[in-house]
Tab-separated table of C-alpha atoms in Angstrom:
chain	number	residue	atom	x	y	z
E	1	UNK	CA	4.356	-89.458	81.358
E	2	UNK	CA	7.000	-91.629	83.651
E	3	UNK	CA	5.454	-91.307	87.021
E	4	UNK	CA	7.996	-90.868	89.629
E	5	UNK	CA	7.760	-92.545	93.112
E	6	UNK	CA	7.844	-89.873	95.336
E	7	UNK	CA	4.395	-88.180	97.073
E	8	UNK	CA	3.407	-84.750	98.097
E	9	UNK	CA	1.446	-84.073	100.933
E	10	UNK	CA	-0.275	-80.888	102.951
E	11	UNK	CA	-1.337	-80.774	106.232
E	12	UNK	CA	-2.038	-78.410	108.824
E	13	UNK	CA	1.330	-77.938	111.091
E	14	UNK	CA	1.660	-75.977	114.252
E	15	UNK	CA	5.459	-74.689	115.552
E	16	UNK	CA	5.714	-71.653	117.862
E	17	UNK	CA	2.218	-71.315	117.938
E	18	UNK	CA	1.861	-70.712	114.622
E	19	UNK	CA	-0.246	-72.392	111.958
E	20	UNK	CA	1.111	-72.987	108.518
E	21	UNK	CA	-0.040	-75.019	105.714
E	22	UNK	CA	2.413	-77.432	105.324
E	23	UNK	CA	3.975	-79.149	101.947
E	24	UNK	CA	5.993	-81.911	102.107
E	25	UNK	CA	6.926	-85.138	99.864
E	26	UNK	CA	8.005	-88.401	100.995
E	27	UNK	CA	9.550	-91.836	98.835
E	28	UNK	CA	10.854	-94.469	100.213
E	29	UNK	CA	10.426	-96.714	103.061
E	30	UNK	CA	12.869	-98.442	106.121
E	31	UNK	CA	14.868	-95.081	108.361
E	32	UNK	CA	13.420	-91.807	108.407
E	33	UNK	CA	15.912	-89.447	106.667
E	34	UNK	CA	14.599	-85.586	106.834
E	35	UNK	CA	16.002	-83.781	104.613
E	36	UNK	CA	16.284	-79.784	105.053
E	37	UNK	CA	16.588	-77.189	101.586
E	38	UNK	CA	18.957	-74.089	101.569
E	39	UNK	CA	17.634	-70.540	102.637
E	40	UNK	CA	15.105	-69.607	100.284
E	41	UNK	CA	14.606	-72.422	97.978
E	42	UNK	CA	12.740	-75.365	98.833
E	43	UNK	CA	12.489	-79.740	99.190
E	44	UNK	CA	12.790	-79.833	95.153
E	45	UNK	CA	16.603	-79.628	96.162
E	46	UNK	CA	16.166	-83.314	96.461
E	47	UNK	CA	14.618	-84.778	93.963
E	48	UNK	CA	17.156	-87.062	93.161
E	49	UNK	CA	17.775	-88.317	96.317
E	50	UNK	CA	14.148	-88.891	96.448
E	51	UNK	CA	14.249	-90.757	93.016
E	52	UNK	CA	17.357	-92.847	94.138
E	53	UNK	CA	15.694	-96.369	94.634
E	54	UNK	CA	19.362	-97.263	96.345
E	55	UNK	CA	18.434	-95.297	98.969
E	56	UNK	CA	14.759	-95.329	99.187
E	57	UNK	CA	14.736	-99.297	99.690
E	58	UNK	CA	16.192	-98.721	103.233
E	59	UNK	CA	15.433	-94.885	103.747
E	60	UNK	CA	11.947	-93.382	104.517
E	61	UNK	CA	13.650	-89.452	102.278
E	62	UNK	CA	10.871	-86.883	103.699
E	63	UNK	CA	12.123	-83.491	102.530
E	64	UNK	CA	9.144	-80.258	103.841
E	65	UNK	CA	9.518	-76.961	102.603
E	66	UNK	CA	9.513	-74.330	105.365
E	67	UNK	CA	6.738	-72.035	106.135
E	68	UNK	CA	6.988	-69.128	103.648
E	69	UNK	CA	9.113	-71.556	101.385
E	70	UNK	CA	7.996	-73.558	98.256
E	71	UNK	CA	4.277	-74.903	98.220
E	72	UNK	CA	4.164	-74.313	101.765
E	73	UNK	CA	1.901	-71.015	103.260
E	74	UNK	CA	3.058	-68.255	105.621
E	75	UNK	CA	0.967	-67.853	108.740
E	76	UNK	CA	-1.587	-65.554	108.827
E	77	UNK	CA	-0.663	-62.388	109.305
E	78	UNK	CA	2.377	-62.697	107.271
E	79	UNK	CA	2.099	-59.520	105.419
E	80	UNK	CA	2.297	-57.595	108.395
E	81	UNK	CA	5.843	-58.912	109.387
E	82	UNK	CA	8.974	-59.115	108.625
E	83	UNK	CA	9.970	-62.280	107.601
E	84	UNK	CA	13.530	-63.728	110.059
E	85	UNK	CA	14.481	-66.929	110.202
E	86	UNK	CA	16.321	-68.108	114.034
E	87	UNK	CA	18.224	-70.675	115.336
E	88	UNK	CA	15.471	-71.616	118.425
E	89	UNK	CA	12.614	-71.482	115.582
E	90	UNK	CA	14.133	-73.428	112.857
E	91	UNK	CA	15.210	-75.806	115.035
E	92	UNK	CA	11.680	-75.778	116.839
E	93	UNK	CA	10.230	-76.779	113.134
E	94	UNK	CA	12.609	-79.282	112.597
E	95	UNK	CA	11.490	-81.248	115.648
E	96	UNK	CA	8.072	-80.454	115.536
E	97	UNK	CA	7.936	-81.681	111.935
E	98	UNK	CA	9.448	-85.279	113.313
E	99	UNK	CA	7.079	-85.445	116.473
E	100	UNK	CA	3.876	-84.605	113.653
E	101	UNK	CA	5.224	-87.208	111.403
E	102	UNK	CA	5.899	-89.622	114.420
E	103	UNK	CA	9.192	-90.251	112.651
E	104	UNK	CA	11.576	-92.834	115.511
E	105	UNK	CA	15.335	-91.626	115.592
E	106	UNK	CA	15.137	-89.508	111.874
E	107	UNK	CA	18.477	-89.269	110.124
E	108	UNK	CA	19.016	-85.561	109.755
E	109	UNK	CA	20.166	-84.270	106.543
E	110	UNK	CA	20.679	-80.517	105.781
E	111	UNK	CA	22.591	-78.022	102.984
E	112	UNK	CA	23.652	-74.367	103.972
E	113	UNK	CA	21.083	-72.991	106.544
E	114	UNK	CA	20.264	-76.727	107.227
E	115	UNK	CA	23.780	-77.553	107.234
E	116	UNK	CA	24.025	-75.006	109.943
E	117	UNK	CA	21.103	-76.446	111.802
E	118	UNK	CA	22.050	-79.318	112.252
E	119	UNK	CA	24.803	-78.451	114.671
E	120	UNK	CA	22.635	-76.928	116.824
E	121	UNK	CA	20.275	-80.426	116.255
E	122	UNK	CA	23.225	-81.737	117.345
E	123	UNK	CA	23.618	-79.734	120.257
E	124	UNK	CA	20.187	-80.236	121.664
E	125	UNK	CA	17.898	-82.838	120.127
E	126	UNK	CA	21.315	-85.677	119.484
E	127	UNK	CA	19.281	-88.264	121.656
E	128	UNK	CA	16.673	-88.319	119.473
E	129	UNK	CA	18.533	-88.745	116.050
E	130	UNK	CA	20.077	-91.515	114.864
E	131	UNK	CA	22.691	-89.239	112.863
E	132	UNK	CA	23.145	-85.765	111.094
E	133	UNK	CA	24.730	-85.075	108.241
E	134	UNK	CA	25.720	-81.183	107.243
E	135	UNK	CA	25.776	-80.390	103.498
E	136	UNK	CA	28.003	-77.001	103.289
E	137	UNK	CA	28.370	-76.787	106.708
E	138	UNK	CA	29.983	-73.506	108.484
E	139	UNK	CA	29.227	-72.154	112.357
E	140	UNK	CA	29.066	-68.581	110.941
E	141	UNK	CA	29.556	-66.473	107.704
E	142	UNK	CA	30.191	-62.927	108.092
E	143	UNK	CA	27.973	-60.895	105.750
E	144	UNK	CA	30.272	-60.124	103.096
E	145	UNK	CA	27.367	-58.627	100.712
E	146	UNK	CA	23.941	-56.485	101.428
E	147	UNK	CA	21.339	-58.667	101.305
E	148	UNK	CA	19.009	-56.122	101.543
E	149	UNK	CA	18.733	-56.364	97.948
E	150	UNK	CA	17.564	-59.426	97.572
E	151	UNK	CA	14.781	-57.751	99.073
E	152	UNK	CA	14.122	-54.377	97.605
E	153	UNK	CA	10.969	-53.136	95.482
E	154	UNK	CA	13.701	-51.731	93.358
E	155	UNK	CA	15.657	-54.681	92.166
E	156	UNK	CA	13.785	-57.940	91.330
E	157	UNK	CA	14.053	-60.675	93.697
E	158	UNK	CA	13.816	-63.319	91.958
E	159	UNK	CA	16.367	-62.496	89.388
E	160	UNK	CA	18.536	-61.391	92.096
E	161	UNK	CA	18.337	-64.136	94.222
E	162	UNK	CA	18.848	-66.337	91.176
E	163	UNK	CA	21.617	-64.346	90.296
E	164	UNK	CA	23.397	-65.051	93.794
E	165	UNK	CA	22.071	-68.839	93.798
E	166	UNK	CA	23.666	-69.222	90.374
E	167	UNK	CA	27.591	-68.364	91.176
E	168	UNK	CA	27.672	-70.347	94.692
E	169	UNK	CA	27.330	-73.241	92.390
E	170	UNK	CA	30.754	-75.313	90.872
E	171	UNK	CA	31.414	-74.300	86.745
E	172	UNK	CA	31.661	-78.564	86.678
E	173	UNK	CA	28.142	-79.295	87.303
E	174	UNK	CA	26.303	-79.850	84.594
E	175	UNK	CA	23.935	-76.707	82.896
E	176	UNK	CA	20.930	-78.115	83.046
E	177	UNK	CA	20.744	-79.260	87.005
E	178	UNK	CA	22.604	-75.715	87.497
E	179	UNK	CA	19.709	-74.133	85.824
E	180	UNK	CA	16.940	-75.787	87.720
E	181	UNK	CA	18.346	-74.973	90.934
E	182	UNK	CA	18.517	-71.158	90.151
E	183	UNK	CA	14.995	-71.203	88.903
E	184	UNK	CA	13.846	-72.597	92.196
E	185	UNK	CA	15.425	-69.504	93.469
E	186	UNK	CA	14.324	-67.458	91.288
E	187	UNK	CA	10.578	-68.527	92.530
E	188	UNK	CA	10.682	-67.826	96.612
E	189	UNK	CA	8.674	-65.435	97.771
E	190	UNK	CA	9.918	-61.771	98.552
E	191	UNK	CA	12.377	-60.708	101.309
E	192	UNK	CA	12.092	-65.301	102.109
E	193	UNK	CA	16.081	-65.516	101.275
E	194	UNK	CA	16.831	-62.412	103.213
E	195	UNK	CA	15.330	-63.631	106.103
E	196	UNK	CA	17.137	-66.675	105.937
E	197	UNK	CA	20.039	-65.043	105.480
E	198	UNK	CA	19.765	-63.667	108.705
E	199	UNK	CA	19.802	-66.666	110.413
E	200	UNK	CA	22.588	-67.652	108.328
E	201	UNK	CA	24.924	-64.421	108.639
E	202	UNK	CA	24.030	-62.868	111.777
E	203	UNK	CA	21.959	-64.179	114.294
E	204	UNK	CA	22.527	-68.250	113.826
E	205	UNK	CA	26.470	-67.885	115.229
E	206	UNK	CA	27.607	-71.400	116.534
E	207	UNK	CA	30.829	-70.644	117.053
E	208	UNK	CA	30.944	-70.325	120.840
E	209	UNK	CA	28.542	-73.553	121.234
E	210	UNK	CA	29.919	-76.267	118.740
E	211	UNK	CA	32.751	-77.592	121.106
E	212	UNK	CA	30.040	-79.351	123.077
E	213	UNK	CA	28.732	-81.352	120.558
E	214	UNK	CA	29.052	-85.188	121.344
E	215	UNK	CA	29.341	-87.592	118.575
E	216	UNK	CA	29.262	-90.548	120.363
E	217	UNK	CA	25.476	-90.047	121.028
E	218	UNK	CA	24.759	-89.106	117.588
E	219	UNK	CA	27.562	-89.264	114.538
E	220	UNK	CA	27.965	-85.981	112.627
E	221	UNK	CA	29.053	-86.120	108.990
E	222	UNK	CA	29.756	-83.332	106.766
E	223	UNK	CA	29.773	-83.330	103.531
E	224	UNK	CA	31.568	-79.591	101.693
E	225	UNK	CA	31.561	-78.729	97.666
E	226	UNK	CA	34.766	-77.574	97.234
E	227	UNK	CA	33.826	-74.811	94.761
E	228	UNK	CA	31.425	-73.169	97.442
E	229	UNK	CA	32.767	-69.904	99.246
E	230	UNK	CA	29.920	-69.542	101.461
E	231	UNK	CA	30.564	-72.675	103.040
E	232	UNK	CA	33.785	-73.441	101.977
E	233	UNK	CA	36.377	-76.706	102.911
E	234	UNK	CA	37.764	-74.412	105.022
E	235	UNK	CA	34.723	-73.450	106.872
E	236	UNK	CA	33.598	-76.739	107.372
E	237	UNK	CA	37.629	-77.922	108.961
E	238	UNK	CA	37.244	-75.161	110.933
E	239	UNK	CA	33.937	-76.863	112.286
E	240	UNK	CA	35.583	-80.413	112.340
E	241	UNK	CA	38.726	-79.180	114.135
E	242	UNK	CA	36.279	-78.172	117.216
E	243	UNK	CA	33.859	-81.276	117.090
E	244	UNK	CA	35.851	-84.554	118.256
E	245	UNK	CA	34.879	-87.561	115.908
E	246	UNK	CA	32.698	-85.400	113.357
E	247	UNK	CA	33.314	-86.687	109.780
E	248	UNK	CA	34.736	-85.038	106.631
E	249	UNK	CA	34.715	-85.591	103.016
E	250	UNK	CA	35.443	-82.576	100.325
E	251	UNK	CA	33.148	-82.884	97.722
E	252	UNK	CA	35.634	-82.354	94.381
E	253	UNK	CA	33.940	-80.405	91.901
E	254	UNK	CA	30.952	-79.654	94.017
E	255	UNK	CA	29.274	-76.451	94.774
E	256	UNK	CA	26.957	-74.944	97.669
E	257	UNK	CA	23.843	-76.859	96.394
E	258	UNK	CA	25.699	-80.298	95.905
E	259	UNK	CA	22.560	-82.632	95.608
E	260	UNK	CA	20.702	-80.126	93.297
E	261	UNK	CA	23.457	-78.532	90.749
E	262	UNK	CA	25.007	-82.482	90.170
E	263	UNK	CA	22.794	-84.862	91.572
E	264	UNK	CA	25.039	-87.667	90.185
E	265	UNK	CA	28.405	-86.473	92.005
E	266	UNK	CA	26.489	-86.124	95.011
E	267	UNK	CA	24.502	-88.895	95.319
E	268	UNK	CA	27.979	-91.028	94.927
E	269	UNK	CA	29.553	-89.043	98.185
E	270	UNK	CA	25.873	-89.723	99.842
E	271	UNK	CA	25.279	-93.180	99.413
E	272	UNK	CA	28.353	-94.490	101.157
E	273	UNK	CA	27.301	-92.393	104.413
E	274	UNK	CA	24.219	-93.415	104.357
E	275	UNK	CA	25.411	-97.036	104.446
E	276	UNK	CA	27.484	-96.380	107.080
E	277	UNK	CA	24.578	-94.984	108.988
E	278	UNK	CA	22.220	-97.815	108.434
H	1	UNK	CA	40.082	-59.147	77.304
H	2	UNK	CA	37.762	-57.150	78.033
H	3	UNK	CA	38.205	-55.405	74.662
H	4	UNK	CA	36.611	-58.757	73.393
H	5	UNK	CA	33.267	-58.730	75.719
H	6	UNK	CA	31.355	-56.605	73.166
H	7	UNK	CA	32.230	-59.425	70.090
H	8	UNK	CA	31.333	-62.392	72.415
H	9	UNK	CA	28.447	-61.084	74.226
H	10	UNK	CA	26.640	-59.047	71.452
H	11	UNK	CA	26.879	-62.294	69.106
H	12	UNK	CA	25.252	-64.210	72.138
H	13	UNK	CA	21.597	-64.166	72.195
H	14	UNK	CA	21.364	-66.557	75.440
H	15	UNK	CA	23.367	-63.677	77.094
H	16	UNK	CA	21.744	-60.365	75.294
H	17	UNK	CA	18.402	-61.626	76.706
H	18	UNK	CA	19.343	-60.854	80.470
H	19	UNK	CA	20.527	-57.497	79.497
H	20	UNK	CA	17.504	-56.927	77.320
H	21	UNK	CA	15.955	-54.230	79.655
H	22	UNK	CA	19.170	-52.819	80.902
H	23	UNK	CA	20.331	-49.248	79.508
H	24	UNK	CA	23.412	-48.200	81.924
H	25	UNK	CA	27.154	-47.834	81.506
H	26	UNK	CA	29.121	-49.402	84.010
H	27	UNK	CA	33.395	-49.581	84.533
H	28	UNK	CA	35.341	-52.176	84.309
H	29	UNK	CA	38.831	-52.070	86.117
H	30	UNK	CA	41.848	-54.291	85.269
H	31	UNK	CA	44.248	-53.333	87.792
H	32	UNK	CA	44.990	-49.359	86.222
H	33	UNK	CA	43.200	-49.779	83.392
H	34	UNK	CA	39.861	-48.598	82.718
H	35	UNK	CA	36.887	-49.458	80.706
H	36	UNK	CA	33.761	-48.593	80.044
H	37	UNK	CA	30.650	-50.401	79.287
H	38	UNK	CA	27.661	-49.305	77.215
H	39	UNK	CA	25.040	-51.429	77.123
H	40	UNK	CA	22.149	-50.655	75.154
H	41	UNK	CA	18.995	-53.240	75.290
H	42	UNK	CA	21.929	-56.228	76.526
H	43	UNK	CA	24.028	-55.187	73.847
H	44	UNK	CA	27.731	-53.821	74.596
H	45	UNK	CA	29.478	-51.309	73.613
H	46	UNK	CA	33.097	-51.225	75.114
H	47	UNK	CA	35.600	-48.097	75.748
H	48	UNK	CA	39.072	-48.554	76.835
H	49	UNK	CA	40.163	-45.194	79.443
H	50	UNK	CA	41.370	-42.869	80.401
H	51	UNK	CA	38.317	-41.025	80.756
H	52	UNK	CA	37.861	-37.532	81.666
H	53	UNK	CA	34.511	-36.389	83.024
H	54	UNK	CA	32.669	-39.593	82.339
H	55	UNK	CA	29.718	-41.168	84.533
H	56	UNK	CA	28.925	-44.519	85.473
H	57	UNK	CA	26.887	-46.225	87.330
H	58	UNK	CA	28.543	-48.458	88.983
H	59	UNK	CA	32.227	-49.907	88.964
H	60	UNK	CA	33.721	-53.525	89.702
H	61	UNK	CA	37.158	-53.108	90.473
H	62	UNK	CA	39.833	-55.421	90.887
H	63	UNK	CA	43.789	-56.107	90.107
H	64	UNK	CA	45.102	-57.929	86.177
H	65	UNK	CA	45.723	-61.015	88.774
H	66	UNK	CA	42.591	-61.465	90.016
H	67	UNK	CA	40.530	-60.782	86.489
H	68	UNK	CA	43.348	-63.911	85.007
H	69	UNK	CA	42.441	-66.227	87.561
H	70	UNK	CA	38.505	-65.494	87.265
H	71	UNK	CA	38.798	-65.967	83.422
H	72	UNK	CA	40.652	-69.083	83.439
H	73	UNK	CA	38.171	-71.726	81.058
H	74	UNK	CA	37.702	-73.547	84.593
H	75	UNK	CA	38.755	-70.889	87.082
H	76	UNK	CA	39.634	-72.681	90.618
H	77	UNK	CA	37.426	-72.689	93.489
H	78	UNK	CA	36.653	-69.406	94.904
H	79	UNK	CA	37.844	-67.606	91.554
H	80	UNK	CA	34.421	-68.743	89.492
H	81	UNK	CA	32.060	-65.805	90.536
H	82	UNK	CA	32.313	-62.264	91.405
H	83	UNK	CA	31.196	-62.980	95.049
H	84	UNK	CA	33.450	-65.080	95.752
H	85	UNK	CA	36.430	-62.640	94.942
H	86	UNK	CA	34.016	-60.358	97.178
H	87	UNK	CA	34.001	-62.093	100.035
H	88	UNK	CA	38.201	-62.132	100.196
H	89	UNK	CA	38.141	-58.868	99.267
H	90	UNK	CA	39.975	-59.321	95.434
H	91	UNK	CA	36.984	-57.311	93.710
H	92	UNK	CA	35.277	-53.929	94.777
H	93	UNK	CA	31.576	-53.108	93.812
H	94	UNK	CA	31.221	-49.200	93.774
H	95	UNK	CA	28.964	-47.165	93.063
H	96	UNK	CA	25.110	-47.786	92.188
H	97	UNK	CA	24.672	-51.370	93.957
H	98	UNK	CA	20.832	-50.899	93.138
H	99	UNK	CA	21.648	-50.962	89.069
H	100	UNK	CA	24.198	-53.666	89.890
H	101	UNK	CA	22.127	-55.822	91.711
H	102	UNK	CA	19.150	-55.620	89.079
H	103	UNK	CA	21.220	-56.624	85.958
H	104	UNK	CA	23.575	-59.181	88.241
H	105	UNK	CA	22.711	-62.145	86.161
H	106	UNK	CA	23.675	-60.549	82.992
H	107	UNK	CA	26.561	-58.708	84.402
H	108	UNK	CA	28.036	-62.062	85.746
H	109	UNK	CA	27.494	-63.344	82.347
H	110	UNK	CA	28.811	-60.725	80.183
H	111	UNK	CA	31.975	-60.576	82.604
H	112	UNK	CA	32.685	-64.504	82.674
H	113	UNK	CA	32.106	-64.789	78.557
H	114	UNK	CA	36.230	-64.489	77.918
H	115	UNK	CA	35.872	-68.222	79.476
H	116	UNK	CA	34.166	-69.366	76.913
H	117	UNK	CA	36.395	-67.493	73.951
């Protein structure tokens, strides 16, 4: 067996008075770069960024999977609630996560749900990060199916939600990374991606707030698979055509989960922002 | 084309296999014409319309255009999945979402195999 360089840790982590078991893995030394998984997968997203020794000789790559996400537990009591992800508590984790790591001035890195975070990062926290970059970024997307399904004792969530994962991804990237990111999908926990979702379709609107977002305090790049229609180009101009100075490039042949379904693709749009950064 | 699904998919093991549990009839619309879908264990059986007095469970629905431009052998972006011709409104989902949303990876496959033809 070829061991690979990256770590996985747990620890006990506390956000809105809560206490979750936390997972998280880490390769890498030099900037902090946190890097956030879409709703209702988990860190594995980024395993090659993780394995990318061109970035992890001058990047610290921490990726955690989110309570209820992954290896990481619910809190206690979870199976009396209804799992629902929102803007003030994922970005409440997101910080509290730095401040437990002690991370100085993170890079910010985030796809979908995280590339919706980190606007509102952006918004409030953009003294404290050296820069943010949105993976399939979009300030809103109208719910244009039920995800109630993916949640349903009827209808099995993990083939469901795999089933969803699997078309938001580009026909170009290669089967076998495709694959892998549907089964991570097709392992989350039940009614996890709906409650994401709800962040991501109806309570997590930025729309109103994203013309305040300064990026001479903290630079904002965005990064868009051109084959995603949750997220799409246009989505993401529609966010750059509000936020003076933020940073575009159209991923060609790319889909929703850009550094999961063609690691190779991605990590060539990446690496270049990341110099920039550094 | 969609006189061909029952050749390409029921000669397909690594699509059967998603259907293998699956026991429904579902339509198929090409602008006005209809079809409907047996499947029996993930294997297809394929009826071209009009039907009188026929049931279904559920029905995906959309115009000749649309269908050509999702079975292109690299369809453009937006035109590679069902939901993304949902979410501009170019395909309707009627009927029993619950049956639907069970067999969705198979159905996806079955209805994409023409690209592979």
């Amino acid at each position: 067996m070829k061991l690979e360089p990256v770590i996985g840790r747990y620890g006990e982590f506390e956000s809105q008075n809560r206490k979750f078991r936390l997972y998280y893995e880490e390769a890498g030394q030099g900037i902090p770069l946190v890097c956030l998984h879409t709703a209702g997968s988990d860190g594995r997203q980024y395993r090659a960024v993780l394995n990318d020794s061109s970035i992890t000789k001058n990047y610290r790559v921490i990726t955690f999977d989110m309570p209820w996400h992954g290896k990481s537990s619910p809190p206690a009591g979870w199976q009396k609630e209804d799992y629902r992800l929102t803007t003030g508590a994922y970005t409440g984790m997101i910080m509290d996560f730095v401040r437990a790591l002690g991370l100085e001035r993170p890079v910010v890195m985030g796809c979908s749900i995280g590339g919706r975070i980190v606007l509102d990062l952006a918004l409030k926290h953009a003294k404290e990060l050296r820069a943010l970059i949105g993976l399939q970024s979009g300030a809103y997307v109208e719910r244009y199916y039920d995800a109630g399904w993916l949640d349903h004792p009827e209808v099995h969530g993990g083939r469901a939600c795999g089933a969803v994962a699997y078309g938001l991804m580009s026909p170009l990237s290669p089967e076998k990374e495709r694959w892998e990111t549907v089964w991570h999908y097709m392992q989350g926990g039940p009614g996890v991606f709906t409650g994401d979702l709800y962040f991501y379709q109806v309570e997590g609107d930025i729309r109103g707030r994203i013309g305040d977002i300064d990026t001479s305090v903290c630079p904002l790049y965005l990064l868009t698979g051109e084959y995603d229609y949750s997220a799409s180009p246009r989505d993401t101009e529609a966010v750059v055509a509000r936020v003076k100075g933020a940073k575009l490039t159209v991923m060609k042949g790319l889909g929703h989960f850009p550094m999961s379904e063609n690691p190779e693709a991605f990590l060539g749009y990446l690496r270049p922002v990341l110099d920039e950064i550094r | 084309m969609v006189e061909e699904l029952a050749r390409l998919v029921n000669a397909n093991p690594e699509i059967v296999r998603w259907g293998r549990r699956m026991n429904e009839t579902f339509m198929v619309e090409v602008g006005e014409t209809q079809y409907l879908l047996t499947v029996r264990d993930g294997k297809l059986q394929v009826e071209k319309g009009p039907f009188t007095q026929r049931s279904w469970a559920f029905a995906i629905r959309a115009k000749r255009e649309a269908w050509e431009k999702f079975w292109q052998k690299t369809p453009a972006p937006g035109w590679h999945d069902l939901f993304g011709l949902l979410r501009r409104g170019d395909v309707a989902f009627e009927g029993d979402q619950r049956v639907l949303m069970a067999y969705l990876m198979y159905v996806k496959l079955v209805l994409a195999a023409p690209r592979s033809a």
